XYZ file of C-alpha atoms in Angstrom:
79
model
C 0.000 0.000 0.000
C 1.479 3.298 -1.043
C 1.527 6.281 1.324
C -1.055 8.092 -0.822
C -3.472 5.160 -0.581
C -2.922 4.988 3.159
C -3.675 8.695 3.576
C -6.831 8.361 1.469
C -7.957 5.433 3.619
C -7.340 7.395 6.826
C -9.254 10.346 5.388
C -12.181 8.085 4.436
C -12.305 6.620 7.950
C -12.195 10.124 9.437
C -15.058 11.287 7.215
C -17.151 8.255 8.207
C -16.424 8.991 11.857
C -17.490 12.637 11.494
C -20.651 11.589 9.678
C -21.430 9.167 12.497
C -20.898 11.922 15.068
C -23.243 14.255 13.170
C -26.010 11.617 13.114
C -25.528 10.651 16.759
C -28.009 13.138 18.348
C -30.829 11.684 16.223
C -29.850 8.052 16.849
C -31.725 5.597 19.044
C -30.369 4.863 22.552
C -28.944 1.464 21.597
C -26.832 2.999 18.858
C -25.608 5.736 21.198
C -24.669 3.152 23.834
C -22.815 0.968 21.351
C -20.924 3.953 19.962
C -19.975 4.963 23.504
C -18.695 1.460 24.247
C -16.547 1.517 21.104
C -15.100 4.932 22.038
C -14.426 3.742 25.589
C -12.631 0.668 24.237
C -10.453 2.765 21.920
C -9.587 5.184 24.727
C -8.715 2.300 27.064
C -6.415 0.707 24.491
C -4.648 4.018 23.896
C -4.163 4.684 27.612
C -2.856 1.168 28.264
C -0.491 1.457 25.299
C 0.893 4.740 26.611
C 1.349 3.223 30.077
C 3.089 0.144 28.665
C 5.407 2.212 26.479
C 6.302 4.543 29.327
C 7.073 1.599 31.646
C 9.165 -0.054 28.944
C 11.057 3.150 28.274
C 11.654 3.630 31.983
C 13.134 0.156 32.433
C 15.073 0.007 29.139
C 16.521 3.487 28.946
C 17.289 3.757 32.632
C 15.608 7.150 32.820
C 16.981 7.824 36.308
C 15.744 4.411 37.390
C 17.483 2.150 39.861
C 21.033 1.115 39.003
C 20.935 -2.456 37.641
C 24.317 -3.284 39.247
C 22.780 -2.988 42.707
C 19.793 -5.230 42.058
C 21.573 -8.468 42.977
C 22.733 -9.011 46.497
C 25.145 -11.724 47.463
C 23.877 -14.305 49.884
C 26.405 -16.232 51.932
C 25.627 -19.699 53.169
C 25.040 -20.112 56.870
C 28.066 -21.447 58.749
């Protein structure tokens, strides 16, 4: 898929979304509830992705995190 086709597809999805939003005030309650559930799902996925990426970045990059050399402690056997 070329970048132009991808942009056209994104634009088509955006136009469908705006059309759906414009028709939403006249929709029946079931349609409003289902649309709300879909939006809530998308928002949840985005928030969880941001949290996962920030935790990964924190542990991988060492962004002022704990020093990995001090994680292991030596245990001596009891005499």
